[in-house]
GROMACS .gro file of C-alpha atoms in nm:
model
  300
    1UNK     CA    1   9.674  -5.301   3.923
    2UNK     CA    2   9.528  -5.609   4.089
    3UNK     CA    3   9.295  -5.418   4.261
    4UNK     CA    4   9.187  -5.272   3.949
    5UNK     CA    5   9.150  -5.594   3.780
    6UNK     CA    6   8.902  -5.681   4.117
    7UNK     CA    7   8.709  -5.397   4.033
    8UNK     CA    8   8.673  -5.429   3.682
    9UNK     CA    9   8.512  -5.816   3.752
   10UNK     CA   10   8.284  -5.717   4.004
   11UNK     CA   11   8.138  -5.390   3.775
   12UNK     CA   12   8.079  -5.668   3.483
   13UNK     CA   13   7.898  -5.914   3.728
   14UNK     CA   14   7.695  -5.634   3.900
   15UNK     CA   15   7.628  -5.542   3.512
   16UNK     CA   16   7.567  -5.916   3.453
   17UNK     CA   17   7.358  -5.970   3.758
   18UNK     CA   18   7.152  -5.633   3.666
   19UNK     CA   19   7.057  -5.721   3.316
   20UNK     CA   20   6.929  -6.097   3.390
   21UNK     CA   21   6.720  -5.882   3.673
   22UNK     CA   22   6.572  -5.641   3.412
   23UNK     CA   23   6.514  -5.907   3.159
   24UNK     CA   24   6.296  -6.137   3.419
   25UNK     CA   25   6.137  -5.898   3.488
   26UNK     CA   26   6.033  -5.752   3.175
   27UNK     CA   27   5.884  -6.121   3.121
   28UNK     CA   28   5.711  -6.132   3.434
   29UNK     CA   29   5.547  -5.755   3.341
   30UNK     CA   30   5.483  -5.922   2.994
   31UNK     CA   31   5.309  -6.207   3.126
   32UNK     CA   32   5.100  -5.954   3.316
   33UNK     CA   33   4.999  -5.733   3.059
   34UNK     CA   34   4.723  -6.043   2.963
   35UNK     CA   35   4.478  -5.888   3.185
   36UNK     CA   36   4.524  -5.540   2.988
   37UNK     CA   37   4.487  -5.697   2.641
   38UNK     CA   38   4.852  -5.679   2.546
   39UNK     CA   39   4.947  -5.950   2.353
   40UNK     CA   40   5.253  -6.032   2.138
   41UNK     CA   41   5.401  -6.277   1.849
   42UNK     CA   42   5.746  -6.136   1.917
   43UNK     CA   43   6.030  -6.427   2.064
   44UNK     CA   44   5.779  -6.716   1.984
   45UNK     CA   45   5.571  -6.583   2.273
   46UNK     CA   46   5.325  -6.760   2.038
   47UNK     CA   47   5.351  -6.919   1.759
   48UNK     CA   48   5.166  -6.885   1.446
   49UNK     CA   49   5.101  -7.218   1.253
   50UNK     CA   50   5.197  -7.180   0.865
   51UNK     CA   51   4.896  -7.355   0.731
   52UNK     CA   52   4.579  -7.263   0.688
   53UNK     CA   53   4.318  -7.517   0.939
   54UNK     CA   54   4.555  -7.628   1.153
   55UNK     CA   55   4.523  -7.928   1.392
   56UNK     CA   56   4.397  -7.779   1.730
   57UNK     CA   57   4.625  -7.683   1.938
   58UNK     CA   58   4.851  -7.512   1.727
   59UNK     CA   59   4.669  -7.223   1.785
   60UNK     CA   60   4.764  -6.926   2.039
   61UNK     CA   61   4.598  -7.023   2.406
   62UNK     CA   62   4.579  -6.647   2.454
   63UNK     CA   63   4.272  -6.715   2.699
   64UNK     CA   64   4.473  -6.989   2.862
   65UNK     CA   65   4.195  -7.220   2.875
   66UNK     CA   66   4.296  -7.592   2.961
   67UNK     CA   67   4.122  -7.889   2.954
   68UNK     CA   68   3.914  -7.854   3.281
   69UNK     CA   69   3.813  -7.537   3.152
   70UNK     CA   70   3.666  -7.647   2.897
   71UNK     CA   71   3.496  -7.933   3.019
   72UNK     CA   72   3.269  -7.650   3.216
   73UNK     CA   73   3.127  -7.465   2.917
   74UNK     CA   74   2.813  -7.522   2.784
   75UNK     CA   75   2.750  -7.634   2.393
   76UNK     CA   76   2.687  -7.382   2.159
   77UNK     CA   77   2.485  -7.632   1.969
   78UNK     CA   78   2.340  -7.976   2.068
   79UNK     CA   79   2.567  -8.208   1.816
   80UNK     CA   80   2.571  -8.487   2.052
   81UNK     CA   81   2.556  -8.808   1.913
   82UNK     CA   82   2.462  -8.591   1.591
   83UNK     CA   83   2.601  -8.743   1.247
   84UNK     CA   84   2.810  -8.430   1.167
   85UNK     CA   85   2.973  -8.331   0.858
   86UNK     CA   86   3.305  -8.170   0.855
   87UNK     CA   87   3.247  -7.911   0.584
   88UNK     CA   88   3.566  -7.771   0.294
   89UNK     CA   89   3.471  -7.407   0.162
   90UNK     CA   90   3.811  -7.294   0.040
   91UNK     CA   91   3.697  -7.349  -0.306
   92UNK     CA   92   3.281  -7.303  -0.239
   93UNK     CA   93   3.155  -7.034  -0.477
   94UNK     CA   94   2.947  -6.761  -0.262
   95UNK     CA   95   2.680  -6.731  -0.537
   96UNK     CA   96   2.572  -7.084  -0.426
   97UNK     CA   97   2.546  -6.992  -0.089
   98UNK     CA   98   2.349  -6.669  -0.077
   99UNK     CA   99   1.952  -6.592  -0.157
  100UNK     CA  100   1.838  -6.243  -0.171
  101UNK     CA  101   1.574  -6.126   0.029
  102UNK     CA  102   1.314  -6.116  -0.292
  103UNK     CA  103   1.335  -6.510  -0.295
  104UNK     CA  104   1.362  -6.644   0.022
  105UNK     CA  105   1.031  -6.705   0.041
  106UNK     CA  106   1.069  -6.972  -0.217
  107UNK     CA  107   1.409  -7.140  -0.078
  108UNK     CA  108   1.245  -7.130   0.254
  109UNK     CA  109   0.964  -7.371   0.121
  110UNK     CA  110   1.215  -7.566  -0.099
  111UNK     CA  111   1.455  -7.638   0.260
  112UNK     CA  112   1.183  -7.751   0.456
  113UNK     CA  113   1.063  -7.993   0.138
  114UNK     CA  114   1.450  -8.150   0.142
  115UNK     CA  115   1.511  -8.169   0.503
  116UNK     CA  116   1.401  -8.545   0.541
  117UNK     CA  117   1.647  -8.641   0.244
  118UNK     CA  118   1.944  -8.461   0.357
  119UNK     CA  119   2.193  -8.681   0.537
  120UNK     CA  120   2.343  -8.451   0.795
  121UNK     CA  121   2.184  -8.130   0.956
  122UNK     CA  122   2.466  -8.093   1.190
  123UNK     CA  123   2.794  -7.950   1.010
  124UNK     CA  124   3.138  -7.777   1.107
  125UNK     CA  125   3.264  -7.484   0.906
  126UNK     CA  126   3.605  -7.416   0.995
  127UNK     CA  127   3.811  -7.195   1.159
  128UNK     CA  128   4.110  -7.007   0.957
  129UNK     CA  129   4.022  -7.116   0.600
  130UNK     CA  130   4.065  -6.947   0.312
  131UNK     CA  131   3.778  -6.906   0.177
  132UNK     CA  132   3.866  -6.762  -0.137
  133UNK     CA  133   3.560  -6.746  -0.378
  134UNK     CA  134   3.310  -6.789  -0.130
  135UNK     CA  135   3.260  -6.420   0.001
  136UNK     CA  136   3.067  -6.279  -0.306
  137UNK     CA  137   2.825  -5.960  -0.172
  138UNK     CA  138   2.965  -5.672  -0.159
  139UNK     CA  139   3.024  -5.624   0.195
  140UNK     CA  140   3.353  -5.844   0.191
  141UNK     CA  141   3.468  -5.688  -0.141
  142UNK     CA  142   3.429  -5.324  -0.062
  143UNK     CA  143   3.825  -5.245   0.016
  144UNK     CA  144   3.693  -4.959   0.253
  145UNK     CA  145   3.426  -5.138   0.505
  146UNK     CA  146   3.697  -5.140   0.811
  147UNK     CA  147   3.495  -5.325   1.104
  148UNK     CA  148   3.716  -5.276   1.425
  149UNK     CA  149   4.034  -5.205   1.213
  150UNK     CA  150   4.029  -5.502   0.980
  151UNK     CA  151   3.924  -5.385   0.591
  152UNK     CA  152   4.041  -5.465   0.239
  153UNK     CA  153   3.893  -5.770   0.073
  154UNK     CA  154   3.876  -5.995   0.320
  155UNK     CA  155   3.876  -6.417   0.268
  156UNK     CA  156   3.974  -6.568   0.596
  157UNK     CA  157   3.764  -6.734   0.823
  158UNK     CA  158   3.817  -6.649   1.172
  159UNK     CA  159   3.479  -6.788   1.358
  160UNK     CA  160   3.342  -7.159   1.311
  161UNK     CA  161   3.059  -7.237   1.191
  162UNK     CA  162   2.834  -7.443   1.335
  163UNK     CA  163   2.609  -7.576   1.136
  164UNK     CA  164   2.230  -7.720   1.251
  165UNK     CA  165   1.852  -7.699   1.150
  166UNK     CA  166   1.649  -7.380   1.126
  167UNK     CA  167   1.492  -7.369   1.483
  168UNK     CA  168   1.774  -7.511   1.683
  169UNK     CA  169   1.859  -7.371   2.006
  170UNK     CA  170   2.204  -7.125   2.052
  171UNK     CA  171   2.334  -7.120   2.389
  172UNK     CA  172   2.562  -6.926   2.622
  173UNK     CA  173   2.861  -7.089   2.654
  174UNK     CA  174   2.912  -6.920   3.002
  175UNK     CA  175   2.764  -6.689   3.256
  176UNK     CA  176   2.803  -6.379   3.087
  177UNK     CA  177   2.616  -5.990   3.025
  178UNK     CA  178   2.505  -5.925   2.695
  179UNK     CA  179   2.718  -5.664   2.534
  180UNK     CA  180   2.514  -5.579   2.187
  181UNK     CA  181   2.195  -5.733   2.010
  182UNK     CA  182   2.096  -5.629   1.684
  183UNK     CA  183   2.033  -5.694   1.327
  184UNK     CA  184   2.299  -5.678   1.050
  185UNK     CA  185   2.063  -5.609   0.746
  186UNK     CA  186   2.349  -5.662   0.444
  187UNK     CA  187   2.314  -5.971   0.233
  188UNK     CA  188   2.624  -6.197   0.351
  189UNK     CA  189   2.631  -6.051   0.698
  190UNK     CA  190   2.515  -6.190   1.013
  191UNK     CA  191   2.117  -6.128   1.013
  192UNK     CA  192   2.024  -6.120   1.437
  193UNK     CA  193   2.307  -6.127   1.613
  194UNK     CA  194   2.415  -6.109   1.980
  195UNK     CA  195   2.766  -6.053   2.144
  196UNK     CA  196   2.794  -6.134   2.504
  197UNK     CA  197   3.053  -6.065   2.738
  198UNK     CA  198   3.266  -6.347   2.951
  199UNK     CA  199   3.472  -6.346   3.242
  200UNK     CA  200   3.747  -6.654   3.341
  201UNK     CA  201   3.848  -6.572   3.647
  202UNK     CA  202   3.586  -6.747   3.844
  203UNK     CA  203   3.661  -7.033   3.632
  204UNK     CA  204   4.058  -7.060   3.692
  205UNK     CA  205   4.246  -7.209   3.907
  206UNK     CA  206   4.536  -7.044   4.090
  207UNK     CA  207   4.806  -7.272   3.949
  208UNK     CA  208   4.672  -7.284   3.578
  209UNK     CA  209   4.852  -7.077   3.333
  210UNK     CA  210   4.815  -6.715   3.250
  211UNK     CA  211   4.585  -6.583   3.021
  212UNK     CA  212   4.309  -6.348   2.915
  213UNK     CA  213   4.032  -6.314   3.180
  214UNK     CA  214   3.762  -6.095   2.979
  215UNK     CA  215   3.620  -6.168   2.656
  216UNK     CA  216   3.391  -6.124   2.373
  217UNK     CA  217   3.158  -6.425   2.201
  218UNK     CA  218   2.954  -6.332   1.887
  219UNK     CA  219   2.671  -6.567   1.797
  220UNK     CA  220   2.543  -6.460   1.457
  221UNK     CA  221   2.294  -6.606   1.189
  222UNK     CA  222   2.007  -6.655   1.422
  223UNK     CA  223   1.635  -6.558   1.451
  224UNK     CA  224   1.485  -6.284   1.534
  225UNK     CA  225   1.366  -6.384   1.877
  226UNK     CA  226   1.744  -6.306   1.937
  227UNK     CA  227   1.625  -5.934   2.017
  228UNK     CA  228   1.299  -6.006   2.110
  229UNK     CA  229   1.471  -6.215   2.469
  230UNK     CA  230   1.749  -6.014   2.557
  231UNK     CA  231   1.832  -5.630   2.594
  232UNK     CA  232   2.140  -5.470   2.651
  233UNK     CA  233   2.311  -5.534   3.001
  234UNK     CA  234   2.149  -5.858   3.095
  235UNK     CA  235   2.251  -6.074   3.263
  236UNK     CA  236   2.291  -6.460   3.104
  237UNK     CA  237   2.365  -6.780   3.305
  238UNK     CA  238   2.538  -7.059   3.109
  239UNK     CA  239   2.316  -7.269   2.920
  240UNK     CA  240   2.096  -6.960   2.848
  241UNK     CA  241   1.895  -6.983   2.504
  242UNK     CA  242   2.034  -6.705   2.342
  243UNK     CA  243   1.833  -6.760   2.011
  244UNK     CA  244   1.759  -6.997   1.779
  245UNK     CA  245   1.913  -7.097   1.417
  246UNK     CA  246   1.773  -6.841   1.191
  247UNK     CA  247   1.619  -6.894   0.821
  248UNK     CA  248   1.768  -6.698   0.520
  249UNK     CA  249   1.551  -6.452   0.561
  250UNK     CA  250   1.701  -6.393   0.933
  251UNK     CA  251   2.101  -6.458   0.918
  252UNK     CA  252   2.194  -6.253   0.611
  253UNK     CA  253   2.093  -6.475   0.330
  254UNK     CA  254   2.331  -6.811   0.386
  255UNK     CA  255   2.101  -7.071   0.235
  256UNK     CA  256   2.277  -7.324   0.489
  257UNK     CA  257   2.160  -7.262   0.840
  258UNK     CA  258   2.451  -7.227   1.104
  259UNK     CA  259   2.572  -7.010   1.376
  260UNK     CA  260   2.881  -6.840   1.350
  261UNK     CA  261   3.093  -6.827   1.675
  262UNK     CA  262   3.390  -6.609   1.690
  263UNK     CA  263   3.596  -6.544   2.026
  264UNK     CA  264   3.713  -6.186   2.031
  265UNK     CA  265   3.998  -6.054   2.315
  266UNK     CA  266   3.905  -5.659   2.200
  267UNK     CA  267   3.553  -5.546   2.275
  268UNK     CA  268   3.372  -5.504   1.970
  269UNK     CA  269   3.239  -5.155   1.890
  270UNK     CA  270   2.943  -5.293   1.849
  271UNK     CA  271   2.710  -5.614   1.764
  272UNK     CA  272   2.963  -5.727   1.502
  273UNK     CA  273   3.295  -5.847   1.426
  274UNK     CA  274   3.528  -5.882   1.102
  275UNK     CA  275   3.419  -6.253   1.060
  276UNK     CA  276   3.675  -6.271   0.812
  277UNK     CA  277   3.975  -6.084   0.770
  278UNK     CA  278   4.193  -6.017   0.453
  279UNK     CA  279   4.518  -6.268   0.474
  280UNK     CA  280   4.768  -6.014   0.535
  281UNK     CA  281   4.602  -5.958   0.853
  282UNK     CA  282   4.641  -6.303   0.967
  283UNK     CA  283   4.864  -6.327   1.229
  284UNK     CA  284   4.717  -6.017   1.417
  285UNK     CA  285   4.370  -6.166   1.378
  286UNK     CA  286   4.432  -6.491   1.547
  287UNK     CA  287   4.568  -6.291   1.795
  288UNK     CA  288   4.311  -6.116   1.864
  289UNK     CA  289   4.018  -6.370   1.752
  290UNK     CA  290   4.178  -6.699   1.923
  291UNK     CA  291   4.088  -7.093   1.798
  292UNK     CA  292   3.733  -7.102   1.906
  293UNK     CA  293   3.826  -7.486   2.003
  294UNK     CA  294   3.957  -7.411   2.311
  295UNK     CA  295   3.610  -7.319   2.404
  296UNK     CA  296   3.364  -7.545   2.161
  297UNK     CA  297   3.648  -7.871   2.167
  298UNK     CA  298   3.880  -8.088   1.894
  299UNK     CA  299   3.559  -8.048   1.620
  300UNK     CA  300   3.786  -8.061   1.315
   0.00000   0.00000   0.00000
């Protein structure tokens, strides 16, 4: 019987031992699975903040970028020493913010008549806002325009805006290829746009923590000398002039100039990417589209 009783203790510890095996390394092959795009909000693997525009931070590192990272990338935007204006569109009507094509002409001449009386060029529009009135065309309200899997009527900001005069230089945050250049024609979308490709590994350091190596950047609501510089393939070095701030008749129709950055950790299908998602897609979407802070810094 005592023998027995031996036996039975050292199955349950070699049962013990076997299970705390598997489970490690299940995490270990979890922690892995970064470089193959497999991420996860399951056991607070990362955590999802509950309110909308969240400090930074709070947001899923899915890239893993840390602070000497991101000391390295280029600005998207000249705003140093800039007076910039945090902007608050969660209640902006989008009526107010878009021109058809039929009078741009006129707005054009009207922006470049206020530009000496306007306080701030530079502004921030911010990432994960509800923006709940502001998406007006059609494009956001049509509950069947799926772009990479995200549809329905969609109010959630998942890019920032950054915000500067007509004419302003866009640049690559990174050495990168280009992945797609193009024009989104609809009124609301992104006018020339440009998606370029990234790569971290040259950038990290072997004891930093894990994270996404490749990734996606769309820079959209610029000018058309977007396509006219770059072709498919290239090859961009950081600092690159990707294009310049378009007018409305260039980035869709938004009477305030701006470029609108959005990270991506899926490659897009093609030069575009849901720049706003419908809320019940949230926590999959900052998933997938991670805090663009990590890369661009604390702006809001």
């Amino acid at each position: 019987m005592f023998t027995t009783i031996i036996l039975q203790i050292a199955f349950a510890l070699l049962i013990s031992y076997s299970t705390t095996k598997l489970l490690h390394k299940i995490k270990l092959s979890h922690k892995r699975q970064f470089s193959n795009h497999v991420i996860s909000s399951h056991d607070n693997e990362f955590e999802i903040p509950p309110n909308f525009t969240a400090p930074f931070g709070k947001y899923p590192n899915v890239l893993g970028i840390t602070s000497e990272m991101r000391q390295q990338f280029h600005p998207v935007v000249d705003m140093k020493d800039k007076d910039v204006l945090e902007l608050d569109l969660s209640n902006t009507f989008g009526a107010s913010q878009l021109i058809r094509p039929e009078d741009a002409d006129d707005y054009i001449q009207s922006y470049k008549e206020r530009l000496d009386s306007e306080k701030s060029q530079y502004t921030i529009g911010k990432y994960d806002e509800n923006r709940v009135n502001l998406y007006s065309s059609e494009m956001f309200e049509n509950e069947n325009n799926a772009i990479d899997g995200y549809e329905g009527k969609r109010t959630l900001h998942i890019g920032i805006d950054l915000g500067a005069p007509v004419g302003e230089a866009v640049h690559s945050i990174w050495n990168g290829k280009v992945h797609s250049v193009g024009y989104n024609s609809h009124l609301g979308d992104y006018g020339y746009v440009i998606v370029v490709e990234y790569d971290l590994k040259e950038m990290r350091s072997a004891d930093g923590p894990d994270g996404i190596d490749k990734f996606w950047v769309l820079y959209g609501h610029l000018d058309s000398s977007t396509i006219e510089r770059h072709d498919v393939g290239e090859n961009v070095v950081r600092g690159a002039i990707l294009g310049n701030i378009g007018n409305v008749k260039e980035n869709g129709g938004w009477t305030s100039p701006h470029c609108h950055f959005q990270v991506s950790t899926i490659e897009p299908s093609t030069h575009d990417m849901p720049g706003a998602v419908k809320i019940e897609d949230r926590s999959r979407s900052l998933l997938q589209y991670p805090d663009p802070r990590y890369i661009v810094g604390d702006l809001f």
